[in-house]
Coordinates of C-alpha atoms in Angstrom, one line a residue:
X1437 CA 6.0 10.9 39.9
X1438 CA 3.0 8.6 40.0
X1439 CA 1.3 8.1 36.7
X1440 CA -2.5 8.6 36.9
X1441 CA -4.5 6.6 34.4
X1442 CA -8.0 5.7 33.6
X1443 CA -9.9 3.9 30.9
X1444 CA -9.8 5.8 27.6
X1445 CA -12.2 6.6 24.9
X1446 CA -12.7 4.0 22.1
X1447 CA -14.4 6.4 19.7
X1448 CA -11.1 7.6 18.1
X1449 CA -8.0 5.5 17.4
X1450 CA -4.5 6.8 17.8
X1451 CA -3.7 9.7 20.2
X1452 CA -6.2 12.4 21.2
X1453 CA -6.1 15.2 23.8
X1454 CA -9.1 15.6 26.1
X1455 CA -8.3 18.5 28.5
X1456 CA -5.7 17.3 30.9
X1457 CA -6.0 13.7 29.7
X1458 CA -4.0 12.1 26.8
X1459 CA -5.8 9.2 25.4
X1460 CA -4.1 6.3 23.6
X1461 CA -6.4 3.9 21.6
X1462 CA -5.0 1.0 19.5
X1463 CA -5.7 -2.5 18.4
X1464 CA -5.1 -5.2 21.0
X1465 CA -6.9 -8.2 22.2
X1466 CA -7.9 -8.5 25.9
X1467 CA -5.6 -11.5 26.2
X1468 CA -2.6 -9.5 25.0
X1469 CA 0.0 -7.9 27.2
X1470 CA -0.2 -4.2 26.2
X1471 CA 1.7 -1.1 27.1
X1472 CA 2.3 2.5 26.0
X1473 CA 6.0 3.3 25.9
X1474 CA 7.1 7.0 26.1
X1475 CA 10.6 8.0 25.2
X1476 CA 12.1 11.4 26.0
X1477 CA 13.0 13.4 23.0
X1478 CA 16.1 14.8 24.5
X1479 CA 17.3 11.8 26.5
X1480 CA 17.1 8.1 26.9
X1481 CA 14.6 8.0 29.7
X1482 CA 11.7 5.6 29.0
X1483 CA 8.3 5.5 30.7
X1484 CA 6.4 2.3 30.3
X1485 CA 2.7 2.5 31.1
X1486 CA 0.9 -0.9 31.3
X1487 CA -2.6 -1.0 29.9
X1488 CA -4.9 -3.1 32.2
X1489 CA -6.7 -5.9 30.5
X1490 CA -10.1 -4.5 31.5
X1491 CA -9.4 -1.4 29.4
X1492 CA -10.7 -3.3 26.4
X1493 CA -13.7 -3.0 24.0
X1494 CA -13.9 -5.5 21.2
X1495 CA -10.4 -5.7 19.8
X1496 CA -9.4 -2.2 21.0
X1497 CA -7.4 -1.2 24.0
X1498 CA -7.6 2.4 25.3
X1499 CA -5.9 4.2 28.2
X1500 CA -6.0 7.8 29.3
X1501 CA -2.9 9.4 31.0
X1502 CA -3.3 12.5 33.1
X1503 CA -1.1 15.7 32.8
X1504 CA 1.3 14.2 30.3
X1505 CA 3.6 16.8 28.8
X1506 CA 3.4 15.4 25.3
X1507 CA 5.8 17.9 23.8
X1508 CA 8.6 16.1 25.7
X1509 CA 8.0 12.6 24.4
X1510 CA 7.6 10.4 21.4
X1511 CA 5.9 7.0 21.7
X1512 CA 5.2 3.5 20.5
X1513 CA 3.0 0.6 21.6
X1514 CA 4.2 -2.7 23.0
X1515 CA 2.1 -5.8 22.5
X1516 CA 3.3 -9.1 23.9
X1517 CA 6.8 -7.8 24.1
X1518 CA 6.8 -6.7 20.5
X1519 CA 7.3 -3.1 19.5
X1520 CA 4.4 -1.8 17.4
X1521 CA 4.1 1.6 15.6
X1522 CA 0.8 3.5 15.9
X1523 CA -0.8 3.4 12.4
X1524 CA -2.8 6.5 13.4
X1525 CA 0.3 8.6 14.4
X1526 CA 0.0 12.2 13.2
X1527 CA 3.8 12.5 13.0
X1528 CA 6.8 10.2 12.7
X1529 CA 10.2 10.9 14.3
X1530 CA 13.2 9.1 13.0
X1531 CA 13.0 9.9 9.3
X1532 CA 13.6 13.7 9.5
X1533 CA 16.4 13.4 6.9
X1534 CA 15.8 11.8 3.5
X1535 CA 17.9 8.7 2.8
X1536 CA 19.6 8.9 6.2
X1537 CA 22.0 5.8 6.2
X1538 CA 23.1 6.7 9.7
X1539 CA 19.8 5.4 11.0
X1540 CA 21.4 2.0 10.8
X1541 CA 23.0 2.7 14.2
X1542 CA 19.5 2.9 15.8
X1543 CA 18.2 -0.1 13.9
X1544 CA 16.1 2.2 11.7
X1545 CA 13.7 2.9 14.6
X1546 CA 10.9 5.3 14.3
X1547 CA 8.5 6.8 16.9
X1548 CA 5.0 8.3 16.9
X1549 CA 5.0 12.0 17.5
X1550 CA 2.5 14.3 19.1
X1551 CA 1.5 17.0 16.6
X1552 CA -0.4 20.0 17.9
X1553 CA -3.1 21.5 15.6
X1554 CA -2.2 25.2 15.5
X1555 CA -2.7 26.0 11.8
X1556 CA -5.0 28.9 10.8
X1557 CA -6.9 28.1 7.6
X1558 CA -8.8 31.4 7.5
X1559 CA -11.3 31.4 4.7
X1560 CA -9.8 28.6 2.7
X1561 CA -12.2 26.9 0.3
X1562 CA -11.9 24.1 -2.2
X1563 CA -11.7 25.4 -5.8
X1564 CA -14.0 22.6 -7.0
X1565 CA -12.8 22.9 -10.7
X1566 CA -15.4 21.5 -13.1
X1567 CA -14.7 18.4 -15.1
X1568 CA -14.6 20.4 -18.4
X1569 CA -12.0 22.9 -17.0
X1570 CA -9.7 20.4 -15.3
X1571 CA -6.0 20.1 -16.4
X1572 CA -4.0 17.8 -14.2
X1573 CA -0.3 17.9 -13.5
X1574 CA 1.3 14.9 -11.7
X1575 CA 4.6 15.5 -9.8
X1576 CA 6.9 14.0 -7.2
X1577 CA 7.6 16.7 -4.6
X1578 CA 11.3 15.9 -4.3
X1579 CA 11.9 15.2 -8.0
X1580 CA 10.1 18.3 -9.1
X1581 CA 12.1 20.6 -6.9
X1582 CA 15.5 19.2 -6.4
X1583 CA 16.9 21.0 -9.4
X1584 CA 14.5 23.9 -9.3
X1585 CA 16.8 26.7 -8.3
X1586 CA 14.3 28.1 -5.8
X1587 CA 15.4 30.0 -2.7
X1588 CA 13.9 27.3 -0.4
X1589 CA 15.5 24.0 0.4
X1590 CA 15.2 21.7 -2.7
X1591 CA 13.0 18.7 -2.4
X1592 CA 10.5 20.3 0.0
X1593 CA 7.0 21.6 0.2
X1594 CA 8.3 25.1 0.5
X1595 CA 10.2 24.7 -2.8
X1596 CA 7.0 23.5 -4.4
X1597 CA 5.2 26.6 -3.1
X1598 CA 7.7 28.7 -4.9
X1599 CA 6.8 26.9 -8.1
X1600 CA 3.1 27.6 -7.9
X1601 CA 3.4 30.7 -10.1
X1602 CA 4.9 28.5 -12.8
X1603 CA 2.0 26.0 -12.6
X1604 CA -0.5 28.9 -12.6
X1605 CA 1.1 30.4 -15.7
X1606 CA 1.0 27.1 -17.5
X1607 CA -2.8 26.9 -16.9
X1608 CA -2.8 23.9 -14.5
X1609 CA -5.9 23.5 -12.4
X1610 CA -5.2 20.3 -10.5
X1611 CA -1.9 19.1 -9.0
X1612 CA -1.5 15.4 -8.3
X1613 CA 1.1 14.6 -5.7
X1614 CA 2.9 11.2 -5.5
X1615 CA 2.9 9.9 -1.9
X1616 CA 3.5 12.6 0.6
X1617 CA 2.4 10.6 3.7
X1618 CA 5.2 9.0 5.7
X1619 CA 6.8 5.9 4.2
X1620 CA 10.1 4.1 4.5
X1621 CA 12.3 5.1 1.6
X1622 CA 15.2 2.8 2.7
X1623 CA 15.2 -0.9 1.9
X1624 CA 15.6 -2.2 5.4
X1625 CA 17.8 -5.3 5.9
X1626 CA 15.9 -8.5 6.6
X1627 CA 16.9 -10.7 9.5
X1628 CA 18.4 -13.9 8.2
X1629 CA 16.5 -17.1 9.0
X1630 CA 18.3 -19.2 11.6
X1631 CA 18.7 -22.8 10.6
X1632 CA 18.2 -25.6 13.1
X1633 CA 21.4 -26.8 14.7
X1634 CA 21.2 -30.2 13.1
X1635 CA 21.5 -28.7 9.5
X1636 CA 23.9 -25.9 10.3
X1637 CA 27.2 -26.0 8.4
X1638 CA 30.2 -27.4 10.4
X1639 CA 33.2 -26.8 8.2
X1640 CA 35.9 -29.5 8.3
X1641 CA 39.4 -29.2 6.9
X1642 CA 38.7 -32.1 4.5
X1643 CA 35.7 -30.4 2.9
X1644 CA 35.9 -30.0 -0.8
X1645 CA 32.8 -27.7 -0.9
X1646 CA 33.3 -24.6 1.1
X1647 CA 30.5 -22.4 2.5
X1648 CA 29.8 -19.3 0.4
X1649 CA 31.6 -16.2 1.5
X1650 CA 29.4 -13.5 3.0
X1651 CA 28.8 -10.8 0.4
X1652 CA 29.4 -7.2 1.3
X1653 CA 26.1 -5.5 2.1
X1654 CA 25.2 -3.1 -0.7
X1655 CA 23.8 0.4 -0.1
X1656 CA 20.1 -0.1 0.3
X1657 CA 18.0 0.7 -2.8
X1658 CA 15.7 3.6 -2.4
X1659 CA 11.9 3.5 -2.5
X1660 CA 12.0 6.9 -4.3
X1661 CA 8.3 6.9 -5.4
X1662 CA 6.9 5.7 -2.1
X1663 CA 4.6 2.9 -3.3
X1664 CA 4.5 0.8 -0.2
X1665 CA 2.6 0.5 3.1
X1666 CA 3.0 3.8 4.9
X1667 CA 2.0 5.7 8.1
X1668 CA -1.1 7.2 6.5
X1669 CA -1.9 9.9 9.0
X1670 CA 1.5 11.6 9.0
X1671 CA 3.1 14.0 6.5
X1672 CA 6.5 12.9 5.1
X1673 CA 8.8 14.8 7.4
X1674 CA 11.8 14.7 5.1
X1675 CA 9.8 16.6 2.5
X1676 CA 9.6 19.6 4.8
X1677 CA 12.2 22.4 5.2
X1678 CA 11.7 22.1 8.9
X1679 CA 10.8 18.4 9.5
X1680 CA 9.3 19.2 13.0
X1681 CA 6.8 21.4 11.2
X1682 CA 6.0 19.1 8.3
X1683 CA 2.3 19.2 9.0
X1684 CA 2.2 23.1 8.9
X1685 CA 4.3 23.2 5.8
X1686 CA 2.0 20.8 3.9
X1687 CA -1.1 22.7 5.0
X1688 CA 0.5 25.9 3.8
X1689 CA 1.1 24.3 0.4
X1690 CA -2.5 23.2 0.1
X1691 CA -3.7 26.7 1.2
X1692 CA -1.4 28.4 -1.3
X1693 CA -2.6 26.1 -4.1
X1694 CA -6.2 27.0 -3.2
X1695 CA -5.5 30.7 -3.3
X1696 CA -4.4 30.2 -6.9
X1697 CA -7.5 28.2 -7.7
X1698 CA -5.4 25.0 -8.0
X1699 CA -6.7 21.7 -6.5
X1700 CA -4.5 19.3 -4.6
X1701 CA -5.0 15.6 -5.2
X1702 CA -3.1 13.0 -3.2
X1703 CA -1.9 9.7 -4.5
X1704 CA -2.6 7.0 -2.0
X1705 CA -1.3 3.4 -2.2
X1706 CA -2.8 0.7 0.0
X1707 CA -1.6 -2.9 0.0
X1708 CA -4.2 -5.6 -0.6
X1709 CA -4.5 -6.5 3.1
X1710 CA -5.2 -3.0 4.3
X1711 CA -8.1 -2.7 6.7
X1712 CA -11.1 -1.2 4.9
X1713 CA -12.1 0.9 7.9
X1714 CA -8.6 2.3 8.0
X1715 CA -8.8 3.3 4.4
X1716 CA -12.0 5.3 4.9
X1717 CA -10.6 7.0 8.0
X1718 CA -7.5 8.0 6.2
X1719 CA -9.4 9.7 3.4
X1720 CA -11.7 11.5 5.7
X1721 CA -8.7 12.6 7.8
X1722 CA -6.8 14.3 4.9
X1723 CA -10.0 16.1 3.8
X1724 CA -10.8 17.3 7.2
X1725 CA -7.4 18.0 8.5
X1726 CA -5.5 19.1 5.4
X1727 CA -8.3 20.3 3.0
X1728 CA -7.1 18.1 0.1
X1729 CA -9.4 18.0 -2.9
X1730 CA -9.1 14.4 -4.1
X1731 CA -7.4 11.1 -4.0
X1732 CA -5.9 8.9 -6.7
X1733 CA -6.4 5.4 -5.1
X1734 CA -3.8 2.7 -5.9
X1735 CA -4.1 -0.9 -4.8
X1736 CA -6.5 -3.8 -5.1
X1737 CA -9.4 -4.9 -2.9
X1738 CA -10.2 -1.4 -1.8
X1739 CA -13.6 -0.5 -0.3
X1740 CA -14.5 1.6 -3.4
X1741 CA -18.2 1.1 -2.9
X1742 CA -18.1 2.5 0.6
X1743 CA -15.9 5.4 -0.6
X1744 CA -18.2 6.5 -3.4
X1745 CA -21.2 6.2 -1.1
X1746 CA -19.6 8.1 1.8
X1747 CA -21.5 11.4 2.2
X1748 CA -18.4 13.0 3.8
X1749 CA -16.4 12.4 0.6
X1750 CA -19.2 13.3 -1.8
X1751 CA -17.5 16.6 -2.9
X1752 CA -14.0 15.0 -2.8
X1753 CA -12.7 13.9 -6.2
X1754 CA -12.1 10.1 -6.3
X1755 CA -9.8 8.7 -9.0
X1756 CA -9.8 4.9 -9.4
X1757 CA -9.6 2.2 -12.1
X1758 CA -13.4 1.9 -12.4
X1759 CA -16.7 2.2 -10.7
X1760 CA -19.9 0.1 -10.5
X1761 CA -22.8 2.2 -11.8
X1762 CA -25.3 0.4 -9.5
X1763 CA -23.5 1.6 -6.4
X1764 CA -23.4 5.3 -7.2
X1765 CA -25.8 7.8 -5.8
X1766 CA -27.0 9.4 -9.1
X1767 CA -29.0 12.1 -7.3
X1768 CA -25.8 13.9 -6.2
X1769 CA -25.3 17.2 -8.0
X1770 CA -21.5 17.3 -7.8
X1771 CA -19.8 14.8 -10.1
X1772 CA -16.7 13.6 -8.2
X1773 CA -15.7 10.3 -9.8
X1774 CA -13.0 9.8 -12.4
X1775 CA -11.7 6.6 -14.1
X1776 CA -7.9 6.7 -14.0
X1777 CA -6.0 4.0 -15.9
X1778 CA -3.8 3.7 -19.0
X1779 CA -6.5 2.8 -21.5
X1780 CA -6.0 6.1 -23.3
X1781 CA -2.2 5.8 -23.5
X1782 CA -1.7 2.8 -25.7
X1783 CA -4.1 3.5 -28.6
X1784 CA -2.7 7.0 -28.8
X1785 CA 0.9 5.9 -28.7
X1786 CA 0.3 3.3 -31.4
X1787 CA -1.2 5.9 -33.8
X1788 CA 1.5 8.5 -33.0
X1789 CA 4.4 6.1 -33.6
X1790 CA 2.8 3.9 -36.4
X1791 CA 2.8 0.8 -34.2
X1792 CA -0.2 -0.9 -35.9
X1793 CA -2.6 1.8 -34.6
X1794 CA -6.3 1.5 -35.1
X1795 CA -8.3 4.6 -36.0
X1796 CA -11.5 3.4 -34.3
X1797 CA -9.7 2.7 -31.0
X1798 CA -8.1 6.2 -31.2
X1799 CA -11.4 8.0 -31.9
X1800 CA -13.1 6.1 -29.1
X1801 CA -10.5 7.5 -26.7
X1802 CA -10.8 11.0 -28.1
X1803 CA -14.6 11.0 -27.6
X1804 CA -14.7 9.1 -24.2
X1805 CA -17.0 10.5 -21.5
X1806 CA -19.4 9.1 -18.9
X1807 CA -22.7 10.3 -17.5
X1808 CA -21.7 9.6 -13.9
X1809 CA -18.0 9.7 -14.0
X1810 CA -15.2 11.4 -16.0
X1811 CA -12.0 9.9 -17.5
X1812 CA -8.4 10.9 -17.0
X1813 CA -6.2 10.8 -20.2
X1814 CA -2.5 10.7 -20.3
X1815 CA 0.2 9.7 -22.8
X1816 CA 3.1 9.6 -20.4
X1817 CA 3.4 9.3 -16.6
X1818 CA 5.9 8.3 -13.9
X1819 CA 5.4 4.7 -14.8
X1820 CA 7.0 4.5 -18.3
X1821 CA 8.8 6.8 -20.7
X1822 CA 8.6 10.5 -20.4
X1823 CA 6.9 12.1 -23.4
X1824 CA 10.2 13.2 -24.9
X1825 CA 11.7 9.8 -24.5
X1826 CA 8.7 8.2 -26.2
X1827 CA 10.1 9.7 -29.5
X1828 CA 13.8 9.2 -28.6
X1829 CA 14.2 5.5 -27.7
X1830 CA 13.1 2.3 -29.2
X1831 CA 14.1 0.3 -26.1
X1832 CA 14.0 0.9 -22.4
X1833 CA 17.4 1.6 -20.7
X1834 CA 17.0 0.8 -17.0
X1835 CA 20.5 -0.6 -16.4
X1836 CA 21.0 2.0 -13.6
X1837 CA 18.2 0.3 -11.6
X1838 CA 20.5 -2.6 -10.9
X1839 CA 18.1 -5.3 -12.3
X1840 CA 19.9 -6.0 -15.6
X1841 CA 17.3 -4.0 -17.5
X1842 CA 14.7 -6.7 -16.7
X1843 CA 12.4 -4.3 -14.9
X1844 CA 10.0 -1.8 -16.5
X1845 CA 7.4 -2.2 -19.2
X1846 CA 8.6 -3.8 -22.4
X1847 CA 5.6 -2.7 -24.5
X1848 CA 6.2 1.0 -24.9
X1849 CA 5.0 1.6 -28.5
X1850 CA 7.9 4.1 -28.8
X1851 CA 10.1 5.1 -31.7
X1852 CA 13.5 6.8 -31.9
X1853 CA 13.0 7.9 -35.6
X1854 CA 16.5 7.0 -36.6
X1855 CA 18.8 7.4 -33.6
X1856 CA 18.6 5.9 -30.1
X1857 CA 18.7 8.8 -27.7
X1858 CA 19.7 12.5 -28.3
X1859 CA 21.1 13.3 -31.8
X1860 CA 22.3 16.3 -33.7
X1861 CA 20.6 15.2 -36.9
X1862 CA 18.2 18.0 -37.7
X1863 CA 15.7 16.0 -39.6
X1864 CA 15.3 13.6 -36.7
X1865 CA 14.9 16.6 -34.3
X1866 CA 12.2 18.1 -36.6
X1867 CA 10.1 14.9 -36.7
X1868 CA 10.5 14.4 -32.9
X1869 CA 9.3 18.0 -32.2
X1870 CA 6.3 17.4 -34.5
X1871 CA 5.4 14.2 -32.7
X1872 CA 5.6 16.0 -29.4
X1873 CA 3.2 18.7 -30.7
X1874 CA 0.9 16.0 -32.1
X1875 CA 0.8 14.5 -28.6
X1876 CA -0.2 17.8 -27.0
X1877 CA -2.9 18.4 -29.6
X1878 CA -4.4 14.9 -29.2
X1879 CA -4.3 15.1 -25.4
X1880 CA -5.8 18.5 -25.0
X1881 CA -8.5 18.0 -27.7
X1882 CA -9.6 14.7 -26.2
X1883 CA -12.9 14.9 -24.3
X1884 CA -11.6 13.5 -21.0
X1885 CA -9.5 15.3 -18.4
X1886 CA -5.9 15.7 -19.7
X1887 CA -3.0 14.8 -17.3
X1888 CA 0.6 15.7 -17.9
X1889 CA 3.6 14.2 -16.2
X1890 CA 5.8 16.9 -14.7
X1891 CA 8.4 18.1 -17.1
X1892 CA 6.7 16.8 -20.3
X1893 CA 5.8 20.4 -21.2
X1894 CA 9.5 21.2 -21.4
X1895 CA 10.7 17.8 -23.0
X1896 CA 12.3 16.4 -19.8
X1897 CA 14.2 13.2 -20.4
X1898 CA 15.1 10.2 -18.2
X1899 CA 17.7 9.0 -20.7
X1900 CA 15.4 6.1 -21.7
X1901 CA 14.7 4.8 -18.2
X1902 CA 11.1 3.9 -18.1
X1903 CA 11.0 2.8 -14.4
X1904 CA 12.8 5.4 -12.4
X1905 CA 11.3 4.1 -9.1
X1906 CA 14.7 4.2 -7.3
X1907 CA 16.4 7.1 -9.2
X1908 CA 16.8 9.8 -6.6
X1909 CA 19.2 11.7 -8.9
X1910 CA 19.1 13.8 -12.0
X1911 CA 17.6 10.9 -13.9
X1912 CA 14.5 11.0 -11.7
X1913 CA 14.5 14.8 -11.2
X1914 CA 13.1 17.4 -13.5
X1915 CA 15.8 19.3 -15.2
X1916 CA 14.8 23.0 -14.9
X1917 CA 17.4 24.1 -17.5
X1918 CA 14.9 22.9 -20.0
X1919 CA 12.7 25.8 -19.1
X1920 CA 15.0 28.1 -21.0
X1921 CA 16.0 25.7 -23.8
X1922 CA 12.4 24.7 -24.6
X1923 CA 10.6 27.9 -24.5
X1924 CA 8.8 27.2 -27.8
X1925 CA 7.4 23.9 -26.4
X1926 CA 6.2 25.6 -23.2
X1927 CA 4.6 28.3 -25.2
X1928 CA 2.8 25.8 -27.4
X1929 CA 1.7 23.9 -24.2
X1930 CA 0.2 27.0 -22.8
X1931 CA -1.5 27.9 -26.1
X1932 CA -3.1 24.5 -26.2
X1933 CA -4.5 24.8 -22.7
X1934 CA -5.9 28.2 -23.5
X1935 CA -7.4 26.8 -26.7
X1936 CA -9.1 24.0 -24.8
X1937 CA -10.4 26.6 -22.3
X1938 CA -11.9 28.8 -25.0
X1939 CA -13.5 26.0 -26.9
X1940 CA -15.4 24.0 -24.2
X1941 CA -17.3 21.9 -26.8
X1942 CA -14.2 19.7 -27.0
X1943 CA -14.4 18.9 -23.3
X1944 CA -18.2 18.4 -23.2
X1945 CA -19.1 16.9 -19.8
X1946 CA -21.8 14.7 -21.4
X1947 CA -21.2 11.9 -23.9
X1948 CA -21.7 13.0 -27.5
X1949 CA -24.9 12.0 -29.3
X1950 CA -23.6 12.5 -32.9
X1951 CA -26.9 14.3 -33.7
X1952 CA -28.2 17.8 -33.9
X1953 CA -30.7 17.3 -31.1
X1954 CA -31.0 21.0 -30.4
X1955 CA -31.3 22.3 -34.0
X1956 CA -28.0 24.2 -33.9
X1957 CA -27.2 23.4 -37.5
X1958 CA -24.9 20.5 -37.1
X1959 CA -24.4 17.5 -34.8
X1960 CA -22.5 17.9 -31.5
X1961 CA -19.7 15.7 -33.0
X1962 CA -19.4 14.6 -36.6
X1963 CA -16.7 12.9 -38.8
X1964 CA -15.3 13.8 -42.2
X1965 CA -13.1 12.1 -44.7
X1966 CA -12.4 12.8 -48.4
X1967 CA -16.1 13.7 -48.4
X1968 CA -17.9 15.5 -45.6
X1969 CA -20.4 13.9 -43.2
X1970 CA -19.2 10.3 -43.3
X1971 CA -20.4 7.7 -40.8
X1972 CA -18.4 6.4 -37.9
X1973 CA -16.9 3.5 -40.0
X1974 CA -13.2 4.0 -39.6
X1975 CA -11.9 0.7 -40.8
X1976 CA -8.6 1.1 -42.6
X1977 CA -8.5 4.9 -42.2
X1978 CA -5.4 6.8 -41.3
X1979 CA -6.8 10.2 -42.0
X1980 CA -9.9 11.7 -40.4
X1981 CA -11.6 15.0 -39.5
X1982 CA -13.5 15.4 -36.3
X1983 CA -15.9 18.4 -36.0
X1984 CA -17.2 19.7 -32.7
X1985 CA -20.2 22.0 -32.8
X1986 CA -19.4 24.9 -30.4
X1987 CA -23.0 25.6 -29.5
X1988 CA -23.3 22.3 -27.6
X1989 CA -21.0 23.5 -24.9
X1990 CA -23.8 25.9 -23.7
X1991 CA -27.2 25.3 -22.1
X1992 CA -30.5 25.9 -23.9
X1993 CA -30.9 29.1 -21.9
X1994 CA -27.7 30.4 -23.5
X1995 CA -29.0 30.0 -27.0
X1996 CA -27.5 33.3 -28.3
X1997 CA -24.1 32.4 -27.0
X1998 CA -24.5 28.9 -28.5
X1999 CA -25.2 30.2 -32.0
X2000 CA -22.2 32.5 -31.9
X2001 CA -19.8 29.8 -30.5
X2002 CA -16.9 28.7 -32.7
X2003 CA -17.0 25.2 -34.1
X2004 CA -13.7 23.2 -34.0
X2005 CA -12.5 20.9 -36.8
X2006 CA -9.5 18.7 -36.1
X2007 CA -7.8 17.1 -39.1
X2008 CA -5.6 14.1 -38.2
X2009 CA -3.2 12.7 -40.8
X2010 CA -1.3 9.6 -39.6
X2011 CA -0.1 8.8 -43.1
X2012 CA 3.4 9.2 -44.5
X2013 CA 2.0 11.2 -47.4
X2014 CA 0.1 14.4 -48.0
X2015 CA -3.7 13.9 -47.4
X2016 CA -6.8 16.0 -48.0
X2017 CA -10.0 16.2 -46.0
X2018 CA -13.3 17.7 -46.8
X2019 CA -14.5 20.8 -44.8
X2020 CA -18.2 20.8 -44.1
X2021 CA -20.1 23.9 -45.4
X2022 CA -20.9 26.5 -42.8
X2023 CA -23.9 28.7 -42.4
X2024 CA -23.9 32.1 -44.2
X2025 CA -21.4 34.6 -42.8
X2026 CA -19.1 31.9 -41.3
X2027 CA -15.8 30.6 -42.6
X2028 CA -13.1 28.1 -41.6
X2029 CA -9.8 29.5 -40.3
X2030 CA -6.7 27.5 -39.7
X2031 CA -5.2 28.1 -36.2
X2032 CA -2.8 25.1 -35.6
X2033 CA -0.6 23.2 -38.0
X2034 CA 1.8 20.8 -36.1
X2035 CA 3.9 20.4 -39.3
X2036 CA 5.0 24.0 -39.0
X2037 CA 8.2 23.8 -36.9
X2038 CA 8.6 27.6 -36.4
X2039 CA 5.0 28.7 -35.8
X2040 CA 2.7 25.7 -35.2
X2041 CA 0.1 27.9 -33.4
X2042 CA -0.5 30.6 -35.9
X2043 CA -0.3 34.2 -34.6
X2044 CA -3.2 35.1 -36.9
X2045 CA -5.8 32.6 -38.1
X2046 CA -5.7 31.9 -41.9
X2047 CA -9.0 31.7 -43.7
X2048 CA -9.6 28.7 -45.9
X2049 CA -11.6 29.5 -49.1
X2050 CA -11.8 26.0 -50.4
X2051 CA -14.0 23.1 -49.1
X2052 CA -11.0 21.0 -48.3
X2053 CA -7.9 21.1 -46.1
X2054 CA -4.5 19.7 -47.1
X2055 CA -2.6 18.1 -44.3
X2056 CA 1.1 17.4 -44.4
X2057 CA 2.4 13.9 -43.6
X2058 CA 2.0 12.7 -40.0
X2059 CA 0.6 16.2 -39.0
X2060 CA -2.5 17.5 -37.3
X2061 CA -4.3 20.7 -38.3
X2062 CA -7.0 22.5 -36.2
X2063 CA -9.5 24.9 -37.7
X2064 CA -12.3 27.1 -36.1
X2065 CA -15.3 28.7 -37.7
X2066 CA -15.6 32.4 -37.5
X2067 CA -18.0 35.0 -38.7
X2068 CA -16.8 37.2 -41.5
X2069 CA -18.0 40.8 -41.7
X2070 CA -19.0 42.2 -45.1
X2071 CA -16.2 44.8 -44.9
X2072 CA -13.5 42.1 -44.3
X2073 CA -11.6 41.3 -47.4
X2074 CA -11.0 37.6 -48.1
X2075 CA -7.3 36.6 -47.6
X2076 CA -6.2 33.8 -49.7
X2077 CA -4.4 31.0 -47.9
X2078 CA -1.3 29.6 -49.4
X2079 CA -2.3 26.1 -50.4
X2080 CA 0.1 23.3 -49.6
X2081 CA 0.7 21.4 -52.8
X2082 CA -0.5 17.8 -52.7

């Protein structure tokens, strides 16, 4: 059968269908020998279609093939005799099975796949969760579901869909997915360099020095996390229950998340040499084709200015290490930019674990907000200790990674509190649980967007491994048995999320002014020590009260709601002894009520708020107390709070 061809369309790279024509467009100079190679899916037959040199525009080659039955083929390009994968391929055949060592027989070959667009989105719409309401949850699709016990195949998008009710119940609004585009998880063997003949070893029987024996090839190490150059237009097929339908399964996941008012943010890693035009096309593609809500961009030398100025991406959330204020369109109504780096993590960890912490640094992180962008706060993530391990290990334990424990971050600011790893000593368990609760209070009462690493809400551990990049095993998986053994922690987690939601003044979307600029009776944020209303001089302090005026969470038009809003007072005590902080006087008819005491191991989140009759609050060592102001009716009898002895 004769192949009918014509010059293609240079407007769109990759493969596109135009009625009876299939168009292939790719990078290739006019001087290059270029061809499209088609391979039958169910056979070894190969069709090689030469691309005439005149089918060229700039550095692009484009050819259209008539009446091609694309469902029967996979493809790749050939340039000057070298096999080249299509970086714009919508699907990849060859990695259907995760960690498939049998691929060695085929030299780990992969092919581009033709993916039909048959998905029905219906009335799907982006949730567009506001900055103040966002609660992020970062997960690895495989690691989150391998031990999940769901009916679907573990490690797949469908298994994650089955866990959406769990995320919804927790109160999560935004899910961040580690790379789900196609990437090579196997460490492919490198071809040995051939030495010139004149320096090649010729062994003689008289030689004293013998050539080194060939070492047995080890099992390739896994790129479990996926942080390497990928095929950015294709969904990771091995994350699908039906690999041939990976695109549909991922779209179903996004649609189901949206139905539950949960956003989907993709983590995207681009090496430094990635073409800037490709980066922009990738982001637009996932928004248009898969309805994703945002991107956490990883890599250096990215076209961040072009990204933030792109009108197509103006309602897509962009997470990056920083932005230039001069390049931002400040007239846009929707605030879609977020600074995402570890600057919150270290000051908080140092205060938590008494690693030479600084109160000013800590407070600066708790009250951090921008006019034109928000901030993402986290204490633990995939890169480092889990939150539970932060209070169980002094040192990292990465021996299983096969790098002699030389990999991973050395500066963790962690503490084991008396025993390295798990222990049956009750007093150690008590202090660790309080430290975990302190972390949750600090994270959810910080002004920026809280982000939780999957499993931290149920004290998941990696046995001290702080760099589980290659651990596709229980070390790197979430242990779902913790859901039943750590119910108290999960309950406290949910209560803290609900508290943050009910007290929006804590998550004010504008920077605090430290003044009562709307005459509501107190500043938007104020500080208190042994005496009320101290300045922001925190030198040498280890105990501090931060008061948020509830009315400043509402607009001037909502003045009635603002005046009735609850104020929040957070009392931090990082000392090893009992401390007392002054409580500022409230207007008539209002009283302070204690609602959270992290030192209470049995009931840290009080079932009934306890009124405080005195003008001070006693905080137990290394604990955090949270109070709210409530109106007291005349009929209500005062209930005396049991004072903790100093």
